[in-house]
Short mmCIF file of C-alpha atoms and ligand atoms in Angstrom, two decimals:
data_model
loop_
_atom_site.label_atom_id
_atom_site.label_comp_id
_atom_site.label_asym_id
_atom_site.label_seq_id
_atom_site.Cartn_x
_atom_site.Cartn_y
_atom_site.Cartn_z
CA UNK V 1 -13.88 -10.30 45.25
CA UNK V 2 -10.67 -11.92 47.22
CA UNK V 3 -8.79 -11.89 43.74
CA UNK V 4 -9.17 -8.33 43.44
CA UNK V 5 -8.08 -7.54 46.86
CA UNK V 6 -4.86 -9.92 45.96
CA UNK V 7 -4.36 -8.01 42.46
CA UNK V 8 -4.34 -4.40 44.47
CA UNK V 9 -1.80 -6.06 47.24
CA UNK V 10 0.34 -7.41 44.31
CA UNK V 11 0.19 -4.07 42.82
CA UNK V 12 1.42 -2.49 46.00
CA UNK V 13 4.24 -4.77 46.45
CA UNK V 14 5.58 -4.11 42.93
CA UNK V 15 5.23 -0.24 43.21
CA UNK V 16 7.33 -0.51 46.30
CA UNK V 17 9.75 -2.29 44.13
CA UNK V 18 11.50 -0.98 41.11
CA UNK V 19 8.96 -2.41 38.39
CA UNK V 20 6.45 0.77 37.74
CA UNK V 21 6.17 -0.11 34.31
CA UNK V 22 6.28 -3.75 34.27
CA UNK V 23 2.95 -4.12 32.58
CA UNK V 24 3.95 -2.05 29.54
CA UNK V 25 7.40 -4.27 29.37
CA UNK V 26 5.65 -7.37 28.53
CA UNK V 27 2.69 -5.95 26.38
CA UNK V 28 4.80 -3.44 24.89
CA UNK V 29 1.78 -1.00 25.72
CA UNK V 30 1.08 2.15 27.76
CA UNK V 31 -1.44 1.32 30.74
CA UNK V 32 -4.32 3.08 28.68
CA UNK V 33 -3.02 0.37 25.72
CA UNK V 34 -2.97 -2.18 28.48
CA UNK V 35 -6.78 -1.67 29.71
CA UNK V 36 -7.78 -1.56 26.08
CA UNK V 37 -6.18 -4.87 25.68
CA UNK V 38 -8.09 -6.07 28.52
CA UNK V 39 -11.16 -5.41 26.39
CA UNK V 40 -10.07 -6.92 23.38
CA UNK V 41 -8.89 -9.95 25.39
CA UNK V 42 -12.56 -10.57 26.20
CA UNK V 43 -13.98 -14.14 24.90
CA UNK V 44 -10.51 -15.15 24.97
CA UNK V 45 -8.28 -17.18 27.65
CA UNK V 46 -5.27 -15.13 28.21
CA UNK V 47 -2.13 -17.07 29.19
CA UNK V 48 1.08 -15.69 30.09
CA UNK V 49 4.28 -17.78 29.04
CA UNK V 50 7.48 -17.19 30.83
CA UNK V 51 10.38 -18.87 28.54
CA UNK V 52 13.78 -19.75 29.35
CA UNK V 53 15.29 -18.15 26.00
CA UNK V 54 16.49 -19.18 23.00
CA UNK V 55 19.61 -21.17 23.97
CA UNK V 56 19.13 -24.06 21.59
CA UNK V 57 17.30 -25.83 18.60
CA UNK V 58 15.15 -27.26 21.10
CA UNK V 59 14.05 -24.27 22.68
CA UNK V 60 13.35 -22.91 19.27
CA UNK V 61 10.69 -25.49 18.92
CA UNK V 62 9.11 -25.20 22.08
CA UNK V 63 8.65 -21.69 21.39
CA UNK V 64 7.05 -22.65 18.15
CA UNK V 65 4.97 -25.29 19.82
CA UNK V 66 3.28 -22.57 22.02
CA UNK V 67 2.95 -20.23 19.43
CA UNK V 68 1.17 -22.80 17.14
CA UNK V 69 -0.61 -24.02 19.96
CA UNK V 70 -2.21 -20.80 21.92
CA UNK V 71 -3.75 -18.85 19.08
CA UNK V 72 -6.44 -16.68 18.73
CA UNK V 73 -8.29 -19.46 16.42
CA UNK V 74 -7.93 -21.76 19.19
CA UNK V 75 -9.66 -19.51 21.61
CA UNK V 76 -6.43 -17.87 23.28
CA UNK V 77 -4.39 -14.89 23.61
CA UNK V 78 -0.79 -15.78 24.12
CA UNK V 79 1.49 -13.28 25.87
CA UNK V 80 5.10 -14.51 25.19
CA UNK V 81 7.76 -13.56 27.62
CA UNK V 82 11.58 -14.40 26.85
CA UNK V 83 13.75 -14.91 29.99
CA UNK V 84 16.98 -14.40 27.67
CA UNK V 85 18.60 -17.42 29.95
CA UNK V 86 17.72 -15.29 33.36
CA UNK V 87 16.09 -16.22 36.32
CA UNK V 88 15.08 -12.86 37.08
CA UNK V 89 13.81 -12.00 33.91
CA UNK V 90 11.59 -14.94 34.11
CA UNK V 91 10.18 -13.56 38.08
CA UNK V 92 9.63 -10.17 36.63
CA UNK V 93 7.64 -11.37 33.46
CA UNK V 94 5.38 -13.65 36.11
CA UNK V 95 4.78 -10.50 38.06
CA UNK V 96 3.67 -8.34 34.86
CA UNK V 97 1.33 -11.47 34.18
CA UNK V 98 -0.43 -11.16 37.48
CA UNK V 99 -0.49 -7.61 37.12
CA UNK V 100 -2.10 -8.24 33.57
CA UNK V 101 -4.54 -10.91 35.26
CA UNK V 102 -4.10 -13.15 32.98
CA UNK V 103 -6.17 -16.37 33.17
CA UNK V 104 -3.16 -18.88 33.19
CA UNK V 105 0.91 -18.60 33.52
CA UNK V 106 2.96 -21.20 32.42
CA UNK V 107 6.38 -21.17 33.39
CA UNK V 108 9.17 -22.85 32.05
CA UNK V 109 11.68 -21.99 35.00
CA UNK V 110 15.35 -21.86 34.24
CA UNK V 111 16.52 -23.26 37.62
CA UNK V 112 14.94 -25.51 40.21
CA UNK V 113 14.85 -23.21 42.85
CA UNK V 114 13.88 -19.41 44.28
CA UNK V 115 10.42 -19.88 42.70
CA UNK V 116 8.45 -19.49 46.01
CA UNK V 117 7.51 -16.21 46.66
CA UNK V 118 6.54 -15.68 43.03
CA UNK V 119 4.41 -18.58 43.14
CA UNK V 120 2.61 -17.66 45.98
CA UNK V 121 1.82 -14.11 44.57
CA UNK V 122 0.12 -15.80 41.62
CA UNK V 123 -1.57 -18.02 43.82
CA UNK V 124 -2.84 -15.03 46.04
CA UNK V 125 -3.72 -13.06 42.85
CA UNK V 126 -6.09 -16.46 42.18
CA UNK V 127 -3.94 -17.18 38.81
CA UNK V 128 -3.42 -21.08 38.19
CA UNK V 129 0.30 -21.77 37.34
CA UNK V 130 1.37 -24.70 35.12
CA UNK V 131 4.79 -25.69 35.32
CA UNK V 132 6.55 -26.95 31.82
CA UNK V 133 9.63 -28.71 30.86
CA UNK V 134 11.87 -28.19 33.39
CA UNK V 135 10.61 -28.60 37.16
CA UNK V 136 10.56 -25.95 40.25
CA UNK V 137 11.54 -27.29 43.75
CA UNK V 138 9.12 -25.58 46.26
CA UNK V 139 9.18 -25.41 50.08
CA UNK V 140 5.24 -25.56 49.99
CA UNK V 141 2.56 -28.07 48.00
CA UNK V 142 0.26 -26.96 46.30
CA UNK V 143 1.70 -23.44 44.72
CA UNK V 144 1.20 -24.41 41.00
CA UNK V 145 -1.44 -26.70 39.24
CA UNK V 146 0.69 -29.59 37.72
CA UNK V 147 4.28 -30.04 36.09
CA UNK V 148 4.44 -31.49 32.51
CA UNK V 149 7.94 -32.40 30.53
CA UNK V 150 10.77 -35.31 30.41
CA UNK V 151 12.21 -37.64 32.74
CA UNK V 152 15.28 -35.88 32.35
CA UNK V 153 17.04 -38.68 35.13
CA UNK V 154 15.86 -41.70 33.27
CA UNK V 155 17.16 -39.97 29.88
CA UNK V 156 20.25 -39.93 31.67
CA UNK V 157 20.30 -43.33 32.94
CA UNK V 158 19.13 -44.90 29.36
CA UNK V 159 22.49 -43.27 28.18
CA UNK V 160 24.21 -44.84 30.62
CA UNK V 161 22.77 -47.86 29.80
CA UNK V 162 23.25 -47.80 26.11
CA UNK V 163 26.81 -46.79 26.48
CA UNK V 164 27.36 -50.44 28.73
CA UNK V 165 25.28 -52.17 25.96
CA UNK V 166 27.90 -50.51 23.21
CA UNK V 167 30.93 -50.91 24.74
CA UNK V 168 30.14 -54.81 25.22
CA UNK V 169 29.25 -54.93 21.81
CA UNK V 170 32.36 -53.75 20.81
CA UNK V 171 34.22 -55.98 23.43
CA UNK V 172 35.20 -53.29 25.54
CA UNK V 173 33.18 -53.65 28.69
CA UNK V 174 36.30 -54.53 30.62
CA UNK V 175 38.70 -51.81 29.05
CA UNK V 176 39.55 -48.44 31.32
CA UNK V 177 36.77 -46.21 29.23
CA UNK V 178 37.76 -42.38 30.24
CA UNK V 179 34.47 -40.32 30.13
CA UNK V 180 34.09 -36.00 30.40
CA UNK V 181 30.62 -34.64 30.80
CA UNK V 182 29.27 -31.29 29.18
CA UNK V 183 26.64 -30.17 31.42
CA UNK V 184 24.08 -27.98 30.70
CA UNK V 185 22.83 -24.57 32.77
CA UNK V 186 23.95 -25.80 36.35
CA UNK V 187 20.68 -26.01 38.33
CA UNK V 188 18.37 -26.80 35.85
CA UNK V 189 16.04 -29.81 35.71
CA UNK V 190 17.83 -31.13 32.41
CA UNK V 191 21.32 -30.95 33.90
CA UNK V 192 20.62 -32.22 37.37
CA UNK V 193 18.48 -35.29 35.89
CA UNK V 194 20.74 -35.99 33.04
CA UNK V 195 24.06 -35.76 35.58
CA UNK V 196 22.37 -37.91 38.24
CA UNK V 197 21.08 -40.70 35.76
CA UNK V 198 23.75 -41.30 34.17
CA UNK V 199 26.34 -40.88 36.99
CA UNK V 200 24.04 -43.74 38.54
CA UNK V 201 24.97 -45.89 35.74
CA UNK V 202 28.84 -45.09 36.11
CA UNK V 203 29.00 -46.07 39.95
CA UNK V 204 27.93 -49.61 38.42
CA UNK V 205 30.87 -49.67 36.30
CA UNK V 206 34.44 -49.44 38.27
CA UNK V 207 36.25 -49.28 34.79
CA UNK V 208 34.66 -46.08 33.73
CA UNK V 209 36.30 -42.74 34.87
CA UNK V 210 34.71 -39.46 34.72
CA UNK V 211 37.55 -37.19 34.11
CA UNK V 212 35.85 -33.86 34.16
CA UNK V 213 32.39 -32.10 34.14
CA UNK V 214 31.80 -28.66 32.77
CA UNK V 215 28.77 -26.65 31.80
CA UNK V 216 28.47 -25.71 28.53
CA UNK V 217 24.86 -23.57 29.70
CA UNK V 218 23.25 -25.54 26.68
CA UNK V 219 24.71 -23.29 23.93
CA UNK V 220 26.74 -24.36 21.01
CA UNK V 221 29.52 -21.73 21.87
CA UNK V 222 30.30 -22.75 25.24
CA UNK V 223 29.74 -26.48 24.38
CA UNK V 224 32.86 -25.90 21.65
CA UNK V 225 34.87 -23.94 24.26
CA UNK V 226 34.16 -26.72 27.27
CA UNK V 227 35.16 -29.54 24.43
CA UNK V 228 38.28 -27.49 23.54
CA UNK V 229 39.31 -27.25 27.43
CA UNK V 230 38.93 -31.14 27.88
CA UNK V 231 40.88 -31.76 24.68
CA UNK V 232 43.81 -29.62 26.29
CA UNK V 233 43.64 -31.42 29.61
CA UNK V 234 43.06 -34.94 28.77
CA UNK V 235 44.65 -36.77 25.86
CA UNK V 236 42.72 -40.13 26.42
CA UNK V 237 38.69 -39.26 25.86
CA UNK V 238 36.89 -42.27 25.11
CA UNK V 239 33.44 -40.98 25.71
CA UNK V 240 31.72 -37.57 25.19
CA UNK V 241 28.18 -36.90 27.42
CA UNK V 242 26.86 -33.94 26.29
CA UNK V 243 23.69 -32.90 27.70
CA UNK V 244 22.18 -31.08 24.64
CA UNK V 245 22.75 -31.24 20.83
CA UNK V 246 23.80 -27.69 20.46
CA UNK V 247 26.53 -28.03 22.67
CA UNK V 248 27.50 -31.59 20.66
CA UNK V 249 27.39 -29.67 17.75
CA UNK V 250 30.20 -27.24 19.27
CA UNK V 251 31.88 -30.32 20.71
CA UNK V 252 32.10 -32.34 17.25
CA UNK V 253 33.55 -28.95 16.03
CA UNK V 254 36.25 -28.42 18.62
CA UNK V 255 36.88 -32.47 18.34
CA UNK V 256 37.55 -32.28 14.45
CA UNK V 257 39.58 -29.12 14.81
CA UNK V 258 41.96 -30.84 17.21
CA UNK V 259 42.25 -33.50 14.49
CA UNK V 260 40.53 -36.24 16.09
CA UNK V 261 37.19 -38.06 14.80
CA UNK V 262 34.25 -39.13 16.72
CA UNK V 263 30.79 -40.68 16.18
CA UNK V 264 30.73 -44.02 14.10
CA UNK V 265 34.42 -45.58 13.60
CA UNK V 266 35.61 -42.52 15.33
CA UNK V 267 37.95 -42.12 18.51
CA UNK V 268 35.48 -40.50 20.48
CA UNK V 269 32.22 -41.72 21.38
CA UNK V 270 29.46 -39.07 21.25
CA UNK V 271 26.21 -39.46 23.51
CA UNK V 272 23.85 -36.30 23.14
CA UNK V 273 20.29 -35.42 24.47
CA UNK V 274 17.37 -33.74 22.74
CA UNK V 275 17.37 -35.88 18.99
CA UNK V 276 16.46 -32.59 16.97
CA UNK V 277 16.42 -33.04 13.20
CA UNK V 278 19.86 -31.49 12.57
CA UNK V 279 21.49 -33.63 15.24
CA UNK V 280 20.04 -36.84 13.63
CA UNK V 281 21.43 -35.64 10.42
CA UNK V 282 24.81 -35.29 11.92
CA UNK V 283 24.55 -38.93 13.42
CA UNK V 284 23.54 -39.97 9.56
CA UNK V 285 26.49 -38.24 8.92
CA UNK V 286 28.59 -40.21 11.30
CA UNK V 287 29.33 -37.84 14.04
CA UNK V 288 27.02 -38.76 16.77
CA UNK V 289 26.72 -42.31 18.17
CA UNK V 290 23.44 -42.03 20.30
CA UNK V 291 20.72 -39.59 20.97
CA UNK V 292 18.08 -39.34 23.65
CA UNK V 293 15.63 -37.56 22.97
CA UNK V 294 13.73 -34.70 24.75
CA UNK V 295 10.07 -33.78 22.96
CA UNK V 296 10.00 -30.08 23.09
CA UNK V 297 6.26 -30.19 21.80
CA UNK V 298 4.62 -29.93 25.32
CA UNK V 299 2.12 -27.24 24.21
CA UNK V 300 -0.83 -29.36 22.91
CA UNK V 301 -0.53 -31.10 26.19
CA UNK V 302 -0.53 -28.09 28.07
CA UNK V 303 -3.47 -26.78 25.99
CA UNK V 304 -5.05 -30.14 27.23
CA UNK V 305 -4.87 -29.37 30.77
CA UNK V 306 -6.09 -25.65 30.20
CA UNK V 307 -9.55 -27.38 28.89
CA UNK V 308 -9.65 -29.48 31.86
CA UNK V 309 -9.06 -26.99 34.46
CA UNK V 310 -11.85 -24.82 32.58
CA UNK V 311 -13.87 -27.64 32.66
CA UNK V 312 -13.46 -27.73 36.51
CA UNK V 313 -11.52 -30.86 36.32
CA UNK V 314 -8.40 -32.00 38.31
CA UNK V 315 -5.17 -32.87 37.00
CA UNK V 316 -2.47 -35.53 37.63
CA UNK V 317 0.25 -33.12 39.42
CA UNK V 318 3.25 -35.00 37.23
CA UNK V 319 2.84 -35.65 33.76
CA UNK V 320 5.83 -37.14 31.80
CA UNK V 321 5.88 -36.73 28.10
CA UNK V 322 6.83 -39.84 25.98
CA UNK V 323 10.40 -40.07 24.69
CA UNK V 324 12.55 -42.73 22.92
CA UNK V 325 16.13 -42.59 21.80
CA UNK V 326 18.29 -42.97 18.38
CA UNK V 327 21.47 -44.78 17.61
CA UNK V 328 23.38 -45.14 14.14
CA UNK V 329 22.58 -48.62 14.02
CA UNK V 330 19.16 -47.13 12.81
CA UNK V 331 17.25 -45.77 9.70
CA UNK V 332 17.31 -42.56 10.21
CA UNK V 333 16.70 -41.01 6.56
CA UNK V 334 12.91 -41.51 6.56
CA UNK V 335 12.44 -40.36 10.07
CA UNK V 336 13.85 -37.07 10.08
CA UNK V 337 11.90 -36.21 6.78
CA UNK V 338 8.71 -36.73 9.00
CA UNK V 339 10.19 -35.06 12.26
CA UNK V 340 8.60 -31.82 13.49
CA UNK V 341 11.72 -30.55 15.11
O1 AHR O 401 14.97 -28.22 29.44
C1 AHR O 401 14.99 -28.88 28.08
C2 AHR O 401 16.40 -28.61 27.47
O2 AHR O 401 17.01 -26.98 27.36
C3 AHR O 401 17.32 -29.14 26.52
O3 AHR O 401 17.79 -30.29 26.47
C4 AHR O 401 17.98 -28.15 25.92
O4 AHR O 401 18.23 -28.39 24.58
C5 AHR O 401 17.22 -26.84 26.31
O5 AHR O 401 18.23 -25.68 26.00
#
């Protein structure tokens, strides 16, 4: 009864806003169609997934992972909402999922803050929320079931440690090293964690200088623009830290267009994050020195959590996925044929 009252309250709140046709927007149906869909959902667990967008190869692999896992054969109906890189779209989709009274909401939040109100609405409606990939920072505890994703800060720290070892192996550990960072979407966990983790190692090396940090929003096009800008401003860049592979592809294009070389035996050391297949191929081709894995195949783990909730079991609040790294000293050819993303 409480859940029904909450749903009615949520609907009333939405009607006083501007989202009168929200339900139709996600399902692509009229409200009559939506209630028909409700009936056809009988026997399935309905899951509304608020995805960030489609900014990168990693993101596409992540979306595919959910589409392959949450199928009718596995007992699920997946409602997939593409946030197109905007938090307001994701909040709107969450409210639509609340109206549709889905069984679970999965949220991959674009940025960490600004979720309290909509998470409270989901909680009042009795809909459990699982946060995946990026994290949320809330003022109140208990607004979601668990978070499952990567340790972004550790990825950044590992990148810094790798650079220190690499420079030492080249006899450059006392040399002045100039670094630039192409950051991801500002305020996202992937950007905040990687910037902080690498920054902590940088502080331990007095001979390393961060010349500049700019956001390329995790896209190839913006990564290229940022790198072009860095190359115009700074003529002595030794290292590029690029916070995802697609921005790295853009950066490599910009470096080559400027007549410089990068990667193995190049002028500029390139360190990237994600380790998607195309980036590993680029490493084999000699353009990237090291790549710190970020695993996009989260859906099977999220599904296991839902099974536990269905069985009335409790969940670990924080769940990290296993990750590794690759560099150009490794034999990557056999690895990329088996790699799923
Ligand atoms: O949140 C994960 C990050 O988002 C990945 O590194 C990046 O490629 C994606 O867009």
